[in-house]
Amino acid sequence: MMFGGAMAIFEGIAAVAEDDLFISTRNYVFEFSLAGWGWVHLILGIVLVFAGSAVLTGALWARFFGVLVAGLGALANFLWVPYYPLWALALVAVNIFVVWALCTGMHKEADDGRVT
């Protein structure tokens, strides 16, 4: 999660700086300015890094927060596909893996507390 957050931060910085790295597609349903998307990814990346740090503490609230934020990260990167397709799809996959990992960990943690 911290890796995905760091990559989102770099992505946001590049977009806010309006780098020539990104393409703009016409007639896309979600047309926002490149700088606007940059701020979204920058803020989301900072929150992802914070959530990843909180998950390392082992708190249960951090796992729920991590699932929420990683889900938002997957959605934001899915909407980012017209600007940088391969990178966006890679980060969607990373965020979905994070959601899966956090949910699987919660399931195992709940099973460990059972008394038989």
mmCIF file of N, CA and C in Angstrom:
data_model
loop_
_atom_site.group_PDB
_atom_site.id
_atom_site.type_symbol
_atom_site.label_atom_id
_atom_site.label_comp_id
_atom_site.label_asym_id
_atom_site.label_seq_id
_atom_site.Cartn_x
_atom_site.Cartn_y
_atom_site.Cartn_z
ATOM 1 N N MET A 1 0.830 -1.183 0.000
ATOM 2 C CA MET A 1 0.000 0.000 0.000
ATOM 3 C C MET A 1 0.877 1.249 0.000
ATOM 4 N N MET A 2 1.956 1.203 0.721
ATOM 5 C CA MET A 2 2.842 2.356 0.766
ATOM 6 C C MET A 2 3.516 2.573 -0.594
ATOM 7 N N PHE A 3 3.820 1.494 -1.292
ATOM 8 C CA PHE A 3 4.399 1.602 -2.634
ATOM 9 C C PHE A 3 3.403 2.240 -3.598
ATOM 10 N N GLY A 4 2.165 1.763 -3.572
ATOM 11 C CA GLY A 4 1.131 2.338 -4.428
ATOM 12 C C GLY A 4 0.887 3.805 -4.117
ATOM 13 N N GLY A 5 0.943 4.157 -2.835
ATOM 14 C CA GLY A 5 0.787 5.550 -2.435
ATOM 15 C C GLY A 5 1.932 6.422 -2.933
ATOM 16 N N ALA A 6 3.143 5.896 -2.827
ATOM 17 C CA ALA A 6 4.302 6.655 -3.321
ATOM 18 C C ALA A 6 4.212 6.864 -4.832
ATOM 19 N N MET A 7 3.776 5.844 -5.547
ATOM 20 C CA MET A 7 3.633 5.978 -6.998
ATOM 21 C C MET A 7 2.525 6.977 -7.347
ATOM 22 N N ALA A 8 1.459 6.996 -6.564
ATOM 23 C CA ALA A 8 0.383 7.970 -6.786
ATOM 24 C C ALA A 8 0.875 9.390 -6.499
ATOM 25 N N ILE A 9 1.741 9.545 -5.516
ATOM 26 C CA ILE A 9 2.317 10.859 -5.225
ATOM 27 C C ILE A 9 3.146 11.339 -6.404
ATOM 28 N N PHE A 10 3.995 10.463 -6.940
ATOM 29 C CA PHE A 10 4.819 10.841 -8.098
ATOM 30 C C PHE A 10 3.945 11.165 -9.310
ATOM 31 N N GLU A 11 2.902 10.377 -9.491
ATOM 32 C CA GLU A 11 1.962 10.597 -10.578
ATOM 33 C C GLU A 11 1.274 11.955 -10.419
ATOM 34 N N GLY A 12 0.882 12.275 -9.201
ATOM 35 C CA GLY A 12 0.232 13.552 -8.936
ATOM 36 C C GLY A 12 1.152 14.731 -9.151
ATOM 37 N N ILE A 13 2.396 14.608 -8.723
ATOM 38 C CA ILE A 13 3.365 15.693 -8.913
ATOM 39 C C ILE A 13 3.599 15.942 -10.395
ATOM 40 N N ALA A 14 3.736 14.866 -11.168
ATOM 41 C CA ALA A 14 3.951 15.023 -12.607
ATOM 42 C C ALA A 14 2.742 15.657 -13.285
ATOM 43 N N ALA A 15 1.552 15.302 -12.833
ATOM 44 C CA ALA A 15 0.342 15.865 -13.442
ATOM 45 C C ALA A 15 0.145 17.326 -13.054
ATOM 46 N N VAL A 16 0.438 17.679 -11.811
ATOM 47 C CA VAL A 16 0.298 19.077 -11.384
ATOM 48 C C VAL A 16 1.296 19.950 -12.135
ATOM 49 N N ALA A 17 2.481 19.410 -12.401
ATOM 50 C CA ALA A 17 3.489 20.146 -13.151
ATOM 51 C C ALA A 17 3.171 20.192 -14.640
ATOM 52 N N GLU A 18 2.074 19.520 -15.052
ATOM 53 C CA GLU A 18 1.631 19.439 -16.442
ATOM 54 C C GLU A 18 2.755 18.982 -17.355
ATOM 55 N N ASP A 19 3.318 17.849 -16.994
ATOM 56 C CA ASP A 19 4.397 17.237 -17.750
ATOM 57 C C ASP A 19 3.888 16.779 -19.118
ATOM 58 N N ASP A 20 4.773 16.713 -20.101
ATOM 59 C CA ASP A 20 4.406 16.252 -21.444
ATOM 60 C C ASP A 20 4.287 14.740 -21.513
ATOM 61 N N LEU A 21 4.442 14.075 -20.397
ATOM 62 C CA LEU A 21 4.377 12.626 -20.328
ATOM 63 C C LEU A 21 2.971 12.099 -20.578
ATOM 64 N N PHE A 22 1.969 12.873 -20.254
ATOM 65 C CA PHE A 22 0.587 12.422 -20.305
ATOM 66 C C PHE A 22 -0.072 12.801 -21.627
ATOM 67 N N ILE A 23 -0.997 11.954 -22.044
ATOM 68 C CA ILE A 23 -1.778 12.231 -23.246
ATOM 69 C C ILE A 23 -3.175 12.679 -22.813
ATOM 70 N N SER A 24 -3.842 13.398 -23.654
ATOM 71 C CA SER A 24 -5.219 13.771 -23.336
ATOM 72 C C SER A 24 -6.117 13.206 -24.426
ATOM 73 N N THR A 25 -7.133 12.512 -24.007
ATOM 74 C CA THR A 25 -8.060 11.876 -24.918
ATOM 75 C C THR A 25 -9.296 12.749 -25.051
ATOM 76 N N ARG A 26 -9.792 12.887 -26.237
ATOM 77 C CA ARG A 26 -10.997 13.675 -26.450
ATOM 78 C C ARG A 26 -12.234 12.831 -26.192
ATOM 79 N N ASN A 27 -13.299 13.517 -25.853
ATOM 80 C CA ASN A 27 -14.617 12.908 -25.689
ATOM 81 C C ASN A 27 -14.641 11.770 -24.687
ATOM 82 N N TYR A 28 -13.947 11.932 -23.595
ATOM 83 C CA TYR A 28 -13.994 10.944 -22.531
ATOM 84 C C TYR A 28 -15.019 11.416 -21.512
ATOM 85 N N VAL A 29 -15.716 10.496 -20.915
ATOM 86 C CA VAL A 29 -16.814 10.844 -20.014
ATOM 87 C C VAL A 29 -16.323 11.676 -18.837
ATOM 88 N N PHE A 30 -15.177 11.345 -18.281
ATOM 89 C CA PHE A 30 -14.665 12.031 -17.100
ATOM 90 C C PHE A 30 -13.563 12.995 -17.524
ATOM 91 N N GLU A 31 -13.944 14.139 -18.030
ATOM 92 C CA GLU A 31 -12.970 15.124 -18.479
ATOM 93 C C GLU A 31 -12.706 16.131 -17.364
ATOM 94 N N PHE A 32 -11.564 15.991 -16.736
ATOM 95 C CA PHE A 32 -11.091 16.953 -15.747
ATOM 96 C C PHE A 32 -9.756 17.468 -16.240
ATOM 97 N N SER A 33 -9.326 18.571 -15.711
ATOM 98 C CA SER A 33 -8.023 19.088 -16.111
ATOM 99 C C SER A 33 -6.928 18.177 -15.570
ATOM 100 N N LEU A 34 -5.803 18.201 -16.232
ATOM 101 C CA LEU A 34 -4.684 17.370 -15.811
ATOM 102 C C LEU A 34 -4.208 17.776 -14.421
ATOM 103 N N ALA A 35 -4.207 19.064 -14.142
ATOM 104 C CA ALA A 35 -3.791 19.531 -12.813
ATOM 105 C C ALA A 35 -4.794 19.097 -11.743
ATOM 106 N N GLY A 36 -6.070 19.085 -12.081
ATOM 107 C CA GLY A 36 -7.085 18.621 -11.129
ATOM 108 C C GLY A 36 -6.889 17.163 -10.770
ATOM 109 N N TRP A 37 -6.647 16.330 -11.785
ATOM 110 C CA TRP A 37 -6.365 14.916 -11.522
ATOM 111 C C TRP A 37 -5.068 14.767 -10.741
ATOM 112 N N GLY A 38 -4.108 15.646 -11.022
ATOM 113 C CA GLY A 38 -2.846 15.584 -10.287
ATOM 114 C C GLY A 38 -3.047 15.802 -8.799
ATOM 115 N N TRP A 39 -3.881 16.776 -8.441
ATOM 116 C CA TRP A 39 -4.158 17.023 -7.025
ATOM 117 C C TRP A 39 -4.890 15.849 -6.390
ATOM 118 N N VAL A 40 -5.809 15.245 -7.135
ATOM 119 C CA VAL A 40 -6.531 14.075 -6.611
ATOM 120 C C VAL A 40 -5.545 12.958 -6.302
ATOM 121 N N HIS A 41 -4.648 12.671 -7.242
ATOM 122 C CA HIS A 41 -3.691 11.585 -7.027
ATOM 123 C C HIS A 41 -2.663 11.922 -5.955
ATOM 124 N N LEU A 42 -2.264 13.171 -5.885
ATOM 125 C CA LEU A 42 -1.304 13.584 -4.858
ATOM 126 C C LEU A 42 -1.892 13.409 -3.464
ATOM 127 N N ILE A 43 -3.104 13.884 -3.251
ATOM 128 C CA ILE A 43 -3.746 13.758 -1.937
ATOM 129 C C ILE A 43 -4.040 12.297 -1.617
ATOM 130 N N LEU A 44 -4.542 11.566 -2.600
ATOM 131 C CA LEU A 44 -4.830 10.154 -2.388
ATOM 132 C C LEU A 44 -3.552 9.363 -2.096
ATOM 133 N N GLY A 45 -2.465 9.710 -2.751
ATOM 134 C CA GLY A 45 -1.187 9.047 -2.487
ATOM 135 C C GLY A 45 -0.689 9.285 -1.075
ATOM 136 N N ILE A 46 -0.834 10.512 -0.590
ATOM 137 C CA ILE A 46 -0.429 10.828 0.783
ATOM 138 C C ILE A 46 -1.273 10.034 1.775
ATOM 139 N N VAL A 47 -2.583 9.950 1.520
ATOM 140 C CA VAL A 47 -3.464 9.186 2.407
ATOM 141 C C VAL A 47 -3.136 7.700 2.339
ATOM 142 N N LEU A 48 -2.782 7.192 1.150
ATOM 143 C CA LEU A 48 -2.397 5.778 1.028
ATOM 144 C C LEU A 48 -1.129 5.467 1.826
ATOM 145 N N VAL A 49 -0.153 6.353 1.768
ATOM 146 C CA VAL A 49 1.077 6.136 2.545
ATOM 147 C C VAL A 49 0.764 6.167 4.035
ATOM 148 N N PHE A 50 -0.086 7.102 4.463
ATOM 149 C CA PHE A 50 -0.491 7.160 5.867
ATOM 150 C C PHE A 50 -1.217 5.876 6.274
ATOM 151 N N ALA A 51 -2.137 5.408 5.428
ATOM 152 C CA ALA A 51 -2.884 4.180 5.734
ATOM 153 C C ALA A 51 -1.946 2.975 5.788
ATOM 154 N N GLY A 52 -0.983 2.920 4.887
ATOM 155 C CA GLY A 52 -0.009 1.826 4.920
ATOM 156 C C GLY A 52 0.816 1.834 6.188
ATOM 157 N N SER A 53 1.191 3.013 6.647
ATOM 158 C CA SER A 53 1.932 3.121 7.909
ATOM 159 C C SER A 53 1.063 2.688 9.080
ATOM 160 N N ALA A 54 -0.207 3.041 9.027
ATOM 161 C CA ALA A 54 -1.126 2.652 10.107
ATOM 162 C C ALA A 54 -1.351 1.145 10.118
ATOM 163 N N VAL A 55 -1.396 0.525 8.950
ATOM 164 C CA VAL A 55 -1.581 -0.933 8.882
ATOM 165 C C VAL A 55 -0.397 -1.644 9.525
ATOM 166 N N LEU A 56 0.789 -1.079 9.398
ATOM 167 C CA LEU A 56 1.969 -1.699 10.010
ATOM 168 C C LEU A 56 1.884 -1.728 11.532
ATOM 169 N N THR A 57 1.056 -0.878 12.124
ATOM 170 C CA THR A 57 0.884 -0.910 13.579
ATOM 171 C C THR A 57 0.030 -2.086 14.021
ATOM 172 N N GLY A 58 -0.742 -2.655 13.077
ATOM 173 C CA GLY A 58 -1.568 -3.816 13.395
ATOM 174 C C GLY A 58 -2.956 -3.481 13.896
ATOM 175 N N ALA A 59 -3.339 -2.223 13.845
ATOM 176 C CA ALA A 59 -4.658 -1.826 14.325
ATOM 177 C C ALA A 59 -5.740 -2.279 13.342
ATOM 178 N N LEU A 60 -6.854 -2.739 13.875
ATOM 179 C CA LEU A 60 -7.944 -3.214 13.035
ATOM 180 C C LEU A 60 -8.578 -2.067 12.254
ATOM 181 N N TRP A 61 -8.700 -0.884 12.857
ATOM 182 C CA TRP A 61 -9.263 0.257 12.151
ATOM 183 C C TRP A 61 -8.423 0.612 10.939
ATOM 184 N N ALA A 62 -7.116 0.386 11.038
ATOM 185 C CA ALA A 62 -6.218 0.709 9.934
ATOM 186 C C ALA A 62 -6.483 -0.195 8.732
ATOM 187 N N ARG A 63 -6.845 -1.445 9.002
ATOM 188 C CA ARG A 63 -7.169 -2.352 7.892
ATOM 189 C C ARG A 63 -8.429 -1.905 7.174
ATOM 190 N N PHE A 64 -9.453 -1.535 7.933
ATOM 191 C CA PHE A 64 -10.680 -1.050 7.311
ATOM 192 C C PHE A 64 -10.419 0.233 6.526
ATOM 193 N N PHE A 65 -9.654 1.134 7.121
ATOM 194 C CA PHE A 65 -9.301 2.386 6.451
ATOM 195 C C PHE A 65 -8.473 2.104 5.198
ATOM 196 N N GLY A 66 -7.566 1.136 5.293
ATOM 197 C CA GLY A 66 -6.748 0.762 4.146
ATOM 198 C C GLY A 66 -7.566 0.198 3.000
ATOM 199 N N VAL A 67 -8.567 -0.617 3.321
ATOM 200 C CA VAL A 67 -9.449 -1.162 2.284
ATOM 201 C C VAL A 67 -10.206 -0.024 1.595
ATOM 202 N N LEU A 68 -10.715 0.912 2.381
ATOM 203 C CA LEU A 68 -11.445 2.047 1.822
ATOM 204 C C LEU A 68 -10.552 2.895 0.920
ATOM 205 N N VAL A 69 -9.380 3.233 1.392
ATOM 206 C CA VAL A 69 -8.490 4.114 0.640
ATOM 207 C C VAL A 69 -7.932 3.402 -0.598
ATOM 208 N N ALA A 70 -7.587 2.125 -0.472
ATOM 209 C CA ALA A 70 -7.087 1.389 -1.634
ATOM 210 C C ALA A 70 -8.187 1.221 -2.682
ATOM 211 N N GLY A 71 -9.419 1.054 -2.241
ATOM 212 C CA GLY A 71 -10.536 1.000 -3.182
ATOM 213 C C GLY A 71 -10.710 2.320 -3.923
ATOM 214 N N LEU A 72 -10.587 3.425 -3.193
ATOM 215 C CA LEU A 72 -10.645 4.736 -3.838
ATOM 216 C C LEU A 72 -9.476 4.928 -4.801
ATOM 217 N N GLY A 73 -8.312 4.395 -4.420
ATOM 218 C CA GLY A 73 -7.143 4.477 -5.303
ATOM 219 C C GLY A 73 -7.351 3.695 -6.585
ATOM 220 N N ALA A 74 -7.957 2.528 -6.486
ATOM 221 C CA ALA A 74 -8.250 1.731 -7.679
ATOM 222 C C ALA A 74 -9.231 2.466 -8.583
ATOM 223 N N LEU A 75 -10.253 3.068 -7.984
ATOM 224 C CA LEU A 75 -11.239 3.818 -8.758
ATOM 225 C C LEU A 75 -10.597 5.036 -9.430
ATOM 226 N N ALA A 76 -9.788 5.769 -8.697
ATOM 227 C CA ALA A 76 -9.138 6.952 -9.262
ATOM 228 C C ALA A 76 -8.201 6.580 -10.395
ATOM 229 N N ASN A 77 -7.478 5.484 -10.246
ATOM 230 C CA ASN A 77 -6.576 5.071 -11.321
ATOM 231 C C ASN A 77 -7.335 4.510 -12.511
ATOM 232 N N PHE A 78 -8.496 3.905 -12.269
ATOM 233 C CA PHE A 78 -9.323 3.458 -13.383
ATOM 234 C C PHE A 78 -9.799 4.661 -14.199
ATOM 235 N N LEU A 79 -10.174 5.734 -13.519
ATOM 236 C CA LEU A 79 -10.595 6.938 -14.214
ATOM 237 C C LEU A 79 -9.424 7.675 -14.859
ATOM 238 N N TRP A 80 -8.210 7.350 -14.466
ATOM 239 C CA TRP A 80 -6.986 7.965 -14.966
ATOM 240 C C TRP A 80 -6.495 7.287 -16.247
ATOM 241 N N VAL A 81 -7.114 6.180 -16.637
ATOM 242 C CA VAL A 81 -6.673 5.384 -17.789
ATOM 243 C C VAL A 81 -6.479 6.207 -19.065
ATOM 244 N N PRO A 82 -7.334 7.166 -19.418
ATOM 245 C CA PRO A 82 -7.114 7.905 -20.665
ATOM 246 C C PRO A 82 -5.835 8.742 -20.692
ATOM 247 N N TYR A 83 -5.301 9.078 -19.530
ATOM 248 C CA TYR A 83 -4.119 9.931 -19.489
ATOM 249 C C TYR A 83 -2.816 9.145 -19.539
ATOM 250 N N TYR A 84 -2.783 7.987 -18.918
ATOM 251 C CA TYR A 84 -1.555 7.186 -18.881
ATOM 252 C C TYR A 84 -1.962 5.723 -18.684
ATOM 253 N N PRO A 85 -2.365 5.039 -19.758
ATOM 254 C CA PRO A 85 -3.075 3.756 -19.648
ATOM 255 C C PRO A 85 -2.336 2.632 -18.924
ATOM 256 N N LEU A 86 -1.114 2.324 -19.315
ATOM 257 C CA LEU A 86 -0.427 1.171 -18.715
ATOM 258 C C LEU A 86 -0.110 1.400 -17.243
ATOM 259 N N TRP A 87 0.326 2.601 -16.918
ATOM 260 C CA TRP A 87 0.644 2.921 -15.527
ATOM 261 C C TRP A 87 -0.617 2.872 -14.666
ATOM 262 N N ALA A 88 -1.707 3.401 -15.192
ATOM 263 C CA ALA A 88 -2.961 3.406 -14.447
ATOM 264 C C ALA A 88 -3.457 1.981 -14.196
ATOM 265 N N LEU A 89 -3.385 1.135 -15.201
ATOM 266 C CA LEU A 89 -3.832 -0.251 -15.026
ATOM 267 C C LEU A 89 -2.936 -1.012 -14.051
ATOM 268 N N ALA A 90 -1.638 -0.710 -14.062
ATOM 269 C CA ALA A 90 -0.739 -1.349 -13.102
ATOM 270 C C ALA A 90 -1.096 -0.935 -11.674
ATOM 271 N N LEU A 91 -1.407 0.343 -11.466
ATOM 272 C CA LEU A 91 -1.770 0.795 -10.122
ATOM 273 C C LEU A 91 -3.158 0.316 -9.708
ATOM 274 N N VAL A 92 -4.053 0.113 -10.674
ATOM 275 C CA VAL A 92 -5.344 -0.502 -10.346
ATOM 276 C C VAL A 92 -5.100 -1.906 -9.815
ATOM 277 N N ALA A 93 -4.228 -2.654 -10.486
ATOM 278 C CA ALA A 93 -3.916 -4.013 -10.041
ATOM 279 C C ALA A 93 -3.269 -4.011 -8.653
ATOM 280 N N VAL A 94 -2.359 -3.075 -8.401
ATOM 281 C CA VAL A 94 -1.715 -2.985 -7.084
ATOM 282 C C VAL A 94 -2.753 -2.694 -6.005
ATOM 283 N N ASN A 95 -3.645 -1.754 -6.264
ATOM 284 C CA ASN A 95 -4.655 -1.401 -5.265
ATOM 285 C C ASN A 95 -5.647 -2.533 -5.025
ATOM 286 N N ILE A 96 -6.029 -3.253 -6.069
ATOM 287 C CA ILE A 96 -6.923 -4.397 -5.886
ATOM 288 C C ILE A 96 -6.224 -5.500 -5.098
ATOM 289 N N PHE A 97 -4.940 -5.699 -5.344
ATOM 290 C CA PHE A 97 -4.173 -6.678 -4.565
ATOM 291 C C PHE A 97 -4.110 -6.270 -3.096
ATOM 292 N N VAL A 98 -3.948 -4.980 -2.838
ATOM 293 C CA VAL A 98 -3.914 -4.483 -1.457
ATOM 294 C C VAL A 98 -5.246 -4.742 -0.767
ATOM 295 N N VAL A 99 -6.352 -4.468 -1.459
ATOM 296 C CA VAL A 99 -7.676 -4.725 -0.880
ATOM 297 C C VAL A 99 -7.820 -6.209 -0.577
ATOM 298 N N TRP A 100 -7.425 -7.053 -1.508
ATOM 299 C CA TRP A 100 -7.512 -8.504 -1.293
ATOM 300 C C TRP A 100 -6.660 -8.923 -0.094
ATOM 301 N N ALA A 101 -5.442 -8.423 -0.020
ATOM 302 C CA ALA A 101 -4.540 -8.801 1.069
ATOM 303 C C ALA A 101 -5.070 -8.357 2.427
ATOM 304 N N LEU A 102 -5.593 -7.143 2.480
ATOM 305 C CA LEU A 102 -6.125 -6.660 3.753
ATOM 306 C C LEU A 102 -7.371 -7.431 4.168
ATOM 307 N N CYS A 103 -8.220 -7.763 3.225
ATOM 308 C CA CYS A 103 -9.440 -8.522 3.555
ATOM 309 C C CYS A 103 -9.112 -9.954 3.936
ATOM 310 N N THR A 104 -8.148 -10.566 3.275
ATOM 311 C CA THR A 104 -7.738 -11.923 3.622
ATOM 312 C C THR A 104 -7.107 -11.954 5.003
ATOM 313 N N GLY A 105 -6.329 -10.952 5.325
ATOM 314 C CA GLY A 105 -5.715 -10.875 6.645
ATOM 315 C C GLY A 105 -6.740 -10.725 7.745
ATOM 316 N N MET A 106 -7.806 -9.969 7.480
ATOM 317 C CA MET A 106 -8.862 -9.806 8.477
ATOM 318 C C MET A 106 -9.588 -11.117 8.709
ATOM 319 N N HIS A 107 -9.783 -11.885 7.669
ATOM 320 C CA HIS A 107 -10.474 -13.173 7.786
ATOM 321 C C HIS A 107 -9.645 -14.140 8.633
ATOM 322 N N LYS A 108 -8.352 -14.202 8.387
ATOM 323 C CA LYS A 108 -7.488 -15.099 9.173
ATOM 324 C C LYS A 108 -7.392 -14.636 10.614
ATOM 325 N N GLU A 109 -7.382 -13.316 10.814
ATOM 326 C CA GLU A 109 -7.292 -12.794 12.173
ATOM 327 C C GLU A 109 -8.546 -13.146 12.976
ATOM 328 N N ALA A 110 -9.693 -13.122 12.328
ATOM 329 C CA ALA A 110 -10.943 -13.477 13.007
ATOM 330 C C ALA A 110 -10.982 -14.964 13.357
ATOM 331 N N ASP A 111 -10.426 -15.806 12.482
ATOM 332 C CA ASP A 111 -10.402 -17.238 12.755
ATOM 333 C C ASP A 111 -9.456 -17.605 13.908
ATOM 334 N N ASP A 112 -8.401 -16.838 14.105
ATOM 335 C CA ASP A 112 -7.426 -17.140 15.160
ATOM 336 C C ASP A 112 -8.010 -16.930 16.549
ATOM 337 N N GLY A 113 -9.019 -16.095 16.680
ATOM 338 C CA GLY A 113 -9.585 -15.807 17.993
ATOM 339 C C GLY A 113 -10.646 -16.790 18.453
ATOM 340 N N ARG A 114 -10.966 -17.774 17.653
ATOM 341 C CA ARG A 114 -12.013 -18.727 18.017
ATOM 342 C C ARG A 114 -11.524 -19.750 19.043
ATOM 343 N N VAL A 115 -12.404 -20.077 19.931
ATOM 344 C CA VAL A 115 -12.119 -21.120 20.916
ATOM 345 C C VAL A 115 -12.939 -22.333 20.543
ATOM 346 N N THR A 116 -12.256 -23.476 20.352
ATOM 347 C CA THR A 116 -12.980 -24.699 19.990
ATOM 348 C C THR A 116 -12.919 -25.729 21.071
#
